[in-house]
mmCIF file with all atom_site columns, C-alpha atoms in Angstrom:
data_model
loop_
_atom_site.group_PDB
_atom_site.id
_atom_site.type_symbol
_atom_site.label_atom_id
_atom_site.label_alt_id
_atom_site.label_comp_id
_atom_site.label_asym_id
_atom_site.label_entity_id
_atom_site.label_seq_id
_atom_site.pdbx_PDB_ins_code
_atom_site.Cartn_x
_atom_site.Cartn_y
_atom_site.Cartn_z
_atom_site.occupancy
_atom_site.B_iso_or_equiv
_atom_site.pdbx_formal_charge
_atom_site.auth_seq_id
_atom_site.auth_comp_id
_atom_site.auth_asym_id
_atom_site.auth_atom_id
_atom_site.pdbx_PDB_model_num
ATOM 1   C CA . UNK A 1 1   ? 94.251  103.512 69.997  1.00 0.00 ? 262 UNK A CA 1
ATOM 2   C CA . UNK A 1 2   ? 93.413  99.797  71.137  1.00 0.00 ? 263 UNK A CA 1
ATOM 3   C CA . UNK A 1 3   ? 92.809  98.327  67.543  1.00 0.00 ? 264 UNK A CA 1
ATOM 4   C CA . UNK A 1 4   ? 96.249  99.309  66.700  1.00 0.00 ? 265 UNK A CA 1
ATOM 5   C CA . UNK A 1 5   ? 98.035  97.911  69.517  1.00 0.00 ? 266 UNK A CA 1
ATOM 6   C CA . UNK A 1 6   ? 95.858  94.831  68.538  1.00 0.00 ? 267 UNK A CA 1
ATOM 7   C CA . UNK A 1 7   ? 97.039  94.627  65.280  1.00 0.00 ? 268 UNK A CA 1
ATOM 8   C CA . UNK A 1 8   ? 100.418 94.890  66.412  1.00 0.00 ? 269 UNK A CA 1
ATOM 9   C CA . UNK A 1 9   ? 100.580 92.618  69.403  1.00 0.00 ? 270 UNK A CA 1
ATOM 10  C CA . UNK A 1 10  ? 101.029 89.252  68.528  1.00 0.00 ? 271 UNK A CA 1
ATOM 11  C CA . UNK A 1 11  ? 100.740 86.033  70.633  1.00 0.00 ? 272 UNK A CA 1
ATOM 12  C CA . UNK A 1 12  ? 102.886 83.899  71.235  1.00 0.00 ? 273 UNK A CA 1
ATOM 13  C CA . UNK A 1 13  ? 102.980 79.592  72.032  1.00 0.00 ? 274 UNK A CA 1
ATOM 14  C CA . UNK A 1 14  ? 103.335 80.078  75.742  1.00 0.00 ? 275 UNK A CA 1
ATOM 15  C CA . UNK A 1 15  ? 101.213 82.642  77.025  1.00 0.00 ? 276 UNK A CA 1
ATOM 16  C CA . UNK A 1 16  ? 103.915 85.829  75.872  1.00 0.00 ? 277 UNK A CA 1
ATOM 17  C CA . UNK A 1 17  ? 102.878 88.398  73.802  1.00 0.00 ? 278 UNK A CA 1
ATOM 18  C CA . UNK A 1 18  ? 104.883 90.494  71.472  1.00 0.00 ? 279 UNK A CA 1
ATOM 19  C CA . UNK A 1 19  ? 104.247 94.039  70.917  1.00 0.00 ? 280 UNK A CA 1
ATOM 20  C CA . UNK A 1 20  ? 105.381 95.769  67.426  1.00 0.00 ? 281 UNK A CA 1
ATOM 21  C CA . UNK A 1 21  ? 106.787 99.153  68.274  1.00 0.00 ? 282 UNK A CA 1
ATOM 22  C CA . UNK A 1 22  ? 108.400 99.606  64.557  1.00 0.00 ? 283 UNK A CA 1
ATOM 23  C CA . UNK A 1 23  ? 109.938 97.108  62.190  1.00 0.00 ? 284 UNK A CA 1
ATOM 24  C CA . UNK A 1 24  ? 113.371 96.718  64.264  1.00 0.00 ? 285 UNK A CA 1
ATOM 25  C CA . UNK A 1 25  ? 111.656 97.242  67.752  1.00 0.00 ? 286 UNK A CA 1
ATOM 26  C CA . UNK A 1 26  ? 109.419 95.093  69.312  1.00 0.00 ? 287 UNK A CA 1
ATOM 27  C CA . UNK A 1 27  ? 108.473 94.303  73.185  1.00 0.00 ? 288 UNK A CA 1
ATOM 28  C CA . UNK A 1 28  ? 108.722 90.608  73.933  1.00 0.00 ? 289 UNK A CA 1
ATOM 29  C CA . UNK A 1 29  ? 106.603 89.568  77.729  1.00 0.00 ? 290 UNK A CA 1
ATOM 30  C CA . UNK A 1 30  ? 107.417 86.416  78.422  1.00 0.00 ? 291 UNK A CA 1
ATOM 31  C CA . UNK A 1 31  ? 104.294 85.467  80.780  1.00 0.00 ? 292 UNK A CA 1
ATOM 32  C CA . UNK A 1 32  ? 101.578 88.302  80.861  1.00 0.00 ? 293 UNK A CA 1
ATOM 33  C CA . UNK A 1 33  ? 100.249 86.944  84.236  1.00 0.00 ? 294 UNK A CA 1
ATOM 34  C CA . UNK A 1 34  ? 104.115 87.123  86.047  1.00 0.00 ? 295 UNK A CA 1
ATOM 35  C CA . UNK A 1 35  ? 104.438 90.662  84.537  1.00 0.00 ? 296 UNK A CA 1
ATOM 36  C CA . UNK A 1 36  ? 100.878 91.638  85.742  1.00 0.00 ? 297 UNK A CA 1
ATOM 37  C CA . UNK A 1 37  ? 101.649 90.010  89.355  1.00 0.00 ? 298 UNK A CA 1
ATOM 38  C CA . UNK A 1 38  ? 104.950 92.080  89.155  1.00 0.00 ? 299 UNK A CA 1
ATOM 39  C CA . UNK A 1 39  ? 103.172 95.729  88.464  1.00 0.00 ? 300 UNK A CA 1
ATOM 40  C CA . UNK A 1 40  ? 100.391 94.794  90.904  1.00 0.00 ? 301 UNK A CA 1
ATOM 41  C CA . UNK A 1 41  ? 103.532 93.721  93.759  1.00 0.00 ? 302 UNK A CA 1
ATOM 42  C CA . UNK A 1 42  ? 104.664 97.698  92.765  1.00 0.00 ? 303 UNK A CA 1
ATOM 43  C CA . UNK A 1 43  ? 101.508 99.111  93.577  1.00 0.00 ? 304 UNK A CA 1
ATOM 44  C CA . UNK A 1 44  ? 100.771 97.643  96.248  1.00 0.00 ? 305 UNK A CA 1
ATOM 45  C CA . UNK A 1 45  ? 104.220 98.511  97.889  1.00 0.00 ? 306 UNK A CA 1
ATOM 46  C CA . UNK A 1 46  ? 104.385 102.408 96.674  1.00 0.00 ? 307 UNK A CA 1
ATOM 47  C CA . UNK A 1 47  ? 100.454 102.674 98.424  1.00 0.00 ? 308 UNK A CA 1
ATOM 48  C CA . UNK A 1 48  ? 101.931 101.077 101.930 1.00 0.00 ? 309 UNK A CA 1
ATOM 49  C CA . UNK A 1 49  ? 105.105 102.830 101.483 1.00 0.00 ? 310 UNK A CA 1
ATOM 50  C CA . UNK A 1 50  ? 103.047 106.161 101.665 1.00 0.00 ? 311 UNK A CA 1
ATOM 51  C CA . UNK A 1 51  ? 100.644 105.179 104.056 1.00 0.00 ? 312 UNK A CA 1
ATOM 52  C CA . UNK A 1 52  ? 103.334 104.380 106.332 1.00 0.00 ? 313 UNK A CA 1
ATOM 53  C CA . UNK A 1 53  ? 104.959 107.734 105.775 1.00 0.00 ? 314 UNK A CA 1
ATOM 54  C CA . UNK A 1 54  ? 101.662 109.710 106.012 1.00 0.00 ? 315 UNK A CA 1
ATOM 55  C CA . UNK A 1 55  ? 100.725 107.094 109.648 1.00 0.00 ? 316 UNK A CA 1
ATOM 56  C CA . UNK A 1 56  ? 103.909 108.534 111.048 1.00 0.00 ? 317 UNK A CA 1
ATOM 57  C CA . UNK A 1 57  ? 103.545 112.274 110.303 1.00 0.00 ? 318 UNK A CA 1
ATOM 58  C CA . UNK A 1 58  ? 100.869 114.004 111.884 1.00 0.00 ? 319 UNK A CA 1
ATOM 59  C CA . UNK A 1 59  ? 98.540  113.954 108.218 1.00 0.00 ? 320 UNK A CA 1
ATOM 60  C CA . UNK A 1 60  ? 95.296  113.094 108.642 1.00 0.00 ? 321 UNK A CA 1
ATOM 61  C CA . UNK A 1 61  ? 94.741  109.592 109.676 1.00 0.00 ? 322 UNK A CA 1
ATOM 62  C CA . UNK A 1 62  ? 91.878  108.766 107.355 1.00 0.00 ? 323 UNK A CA 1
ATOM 63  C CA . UNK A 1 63  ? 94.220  109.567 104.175 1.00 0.00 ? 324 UNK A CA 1
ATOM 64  C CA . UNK A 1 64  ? 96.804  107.007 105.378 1.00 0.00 ? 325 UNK A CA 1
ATOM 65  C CA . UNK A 1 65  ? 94.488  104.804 106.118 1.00 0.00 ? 326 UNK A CA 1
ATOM 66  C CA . UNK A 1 66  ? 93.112  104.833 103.001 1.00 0.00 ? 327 UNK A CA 1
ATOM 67  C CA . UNK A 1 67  ? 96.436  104.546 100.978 1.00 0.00 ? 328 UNK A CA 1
ATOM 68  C CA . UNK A 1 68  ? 96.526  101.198 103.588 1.00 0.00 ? 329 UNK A CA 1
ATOM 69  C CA . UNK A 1 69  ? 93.068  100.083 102.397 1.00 0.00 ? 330 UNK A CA 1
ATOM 70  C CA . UNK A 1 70  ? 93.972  100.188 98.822  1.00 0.00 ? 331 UNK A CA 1
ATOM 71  C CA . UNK A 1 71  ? 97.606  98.552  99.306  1.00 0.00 ? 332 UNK A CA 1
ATOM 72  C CA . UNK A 1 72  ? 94.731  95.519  101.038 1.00 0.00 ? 333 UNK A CA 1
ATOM 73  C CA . UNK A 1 73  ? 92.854  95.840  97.788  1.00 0.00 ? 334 UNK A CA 1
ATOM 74  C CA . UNK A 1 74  ? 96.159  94.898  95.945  1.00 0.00 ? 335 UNK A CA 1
ATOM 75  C CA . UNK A 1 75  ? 97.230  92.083  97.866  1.00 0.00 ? 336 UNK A CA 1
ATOM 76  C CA . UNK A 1 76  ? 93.457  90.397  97.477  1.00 0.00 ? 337 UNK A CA 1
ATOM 77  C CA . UNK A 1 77  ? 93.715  90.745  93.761  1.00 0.00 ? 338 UNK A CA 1
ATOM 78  C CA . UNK A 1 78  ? 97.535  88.892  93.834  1.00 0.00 ? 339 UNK A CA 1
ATOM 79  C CA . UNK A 1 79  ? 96.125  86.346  94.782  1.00 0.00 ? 340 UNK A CA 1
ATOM 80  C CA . UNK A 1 80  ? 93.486  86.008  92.102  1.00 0.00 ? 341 UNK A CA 1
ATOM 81  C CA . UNK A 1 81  ? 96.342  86.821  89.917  1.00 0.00 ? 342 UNK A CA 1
ATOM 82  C CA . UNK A 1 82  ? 98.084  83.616  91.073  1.00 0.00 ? 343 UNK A CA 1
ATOM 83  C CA . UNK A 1 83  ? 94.978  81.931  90.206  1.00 0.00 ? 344 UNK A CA 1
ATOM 84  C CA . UNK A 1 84  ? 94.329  83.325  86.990  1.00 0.00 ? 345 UNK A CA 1
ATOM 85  C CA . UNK A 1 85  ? 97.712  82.658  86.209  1.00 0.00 ? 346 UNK A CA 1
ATOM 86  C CA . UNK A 1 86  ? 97.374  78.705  86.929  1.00 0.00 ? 347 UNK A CA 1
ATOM 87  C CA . UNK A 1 87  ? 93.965  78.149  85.631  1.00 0.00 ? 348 UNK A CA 1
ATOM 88  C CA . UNK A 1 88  ? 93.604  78.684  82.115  1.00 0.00 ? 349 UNK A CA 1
ATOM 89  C CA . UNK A 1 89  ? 89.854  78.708  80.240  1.00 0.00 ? 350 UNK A CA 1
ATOM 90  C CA . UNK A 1 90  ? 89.481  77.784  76.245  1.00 0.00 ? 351 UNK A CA 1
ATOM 91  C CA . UNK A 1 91  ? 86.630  77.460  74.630  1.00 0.00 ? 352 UNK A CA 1
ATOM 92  C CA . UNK A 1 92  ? 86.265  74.491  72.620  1.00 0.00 ? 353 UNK A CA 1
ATOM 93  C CA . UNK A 1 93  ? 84.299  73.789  69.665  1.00 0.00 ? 354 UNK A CA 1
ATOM 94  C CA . UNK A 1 94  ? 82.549  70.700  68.775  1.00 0.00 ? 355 UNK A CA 1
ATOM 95  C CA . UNK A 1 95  ? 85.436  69.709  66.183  1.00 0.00 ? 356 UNK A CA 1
ATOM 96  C CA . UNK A 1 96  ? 87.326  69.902  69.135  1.00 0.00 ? 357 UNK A CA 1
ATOM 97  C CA . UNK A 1 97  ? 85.593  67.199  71.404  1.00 0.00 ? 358 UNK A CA 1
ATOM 98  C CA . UNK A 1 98  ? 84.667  64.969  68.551  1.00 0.00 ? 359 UNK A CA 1
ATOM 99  C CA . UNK A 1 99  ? 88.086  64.668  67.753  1.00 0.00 ? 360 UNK A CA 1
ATOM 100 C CA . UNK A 1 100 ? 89.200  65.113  71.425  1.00 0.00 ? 361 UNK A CA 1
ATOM 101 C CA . UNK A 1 101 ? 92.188  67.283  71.217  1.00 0.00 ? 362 UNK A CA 1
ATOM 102 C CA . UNK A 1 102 ? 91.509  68.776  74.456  1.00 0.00 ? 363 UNK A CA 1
#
């Protein structure tokens, strides 16, 4: 199922990909790391949206704690998205430095 959504993604000059649903649809993302940092701001609302709700009915308190701990988990990895987003690694060949287009 992966090799043939990467035969039909196809990236683009600044950091978007385009998927290739069929020949008149496709699904353009602009910035993959934006679109990542917006499903990972989702989660991480939805978990302390029920944790709240859980906290304030009389459910156990170690389940909404635990939907808390996880919404934590999410707003760690934001920030490494942020990161990931700003720092960028390529690997260069030795072509590359002799003719420094790096």
């Amino acid at each position: 199922m992966f090799e043939k959504l990467k035969e039909r993604a196809e990236e683009l000059e600044d950091s978007g990909l385009q998927i290739h649903l069929s020949r008149k649809k496709k699904i353009m993302i602009g910035n993959r790391y934006r679109i990542i940092g917006y499903m990972n701001d989702l989660m991480l609302g939805i978990l302390y949206m029920i944790g709240s709700i859980l906290f304030m009915t009389d459910a156990d308190r170690v389940l909404s704690t635990s939907f808390f701990l996880a919404g934590s988990f999410f707003m760690i990895s934001r920030a490494f998205i942020h990161i990931g987003r700003d720092i960028h690694l390529k690997r260069f060949s030795r072509e590359d430095f002799q003719n420094k287009e790096y």
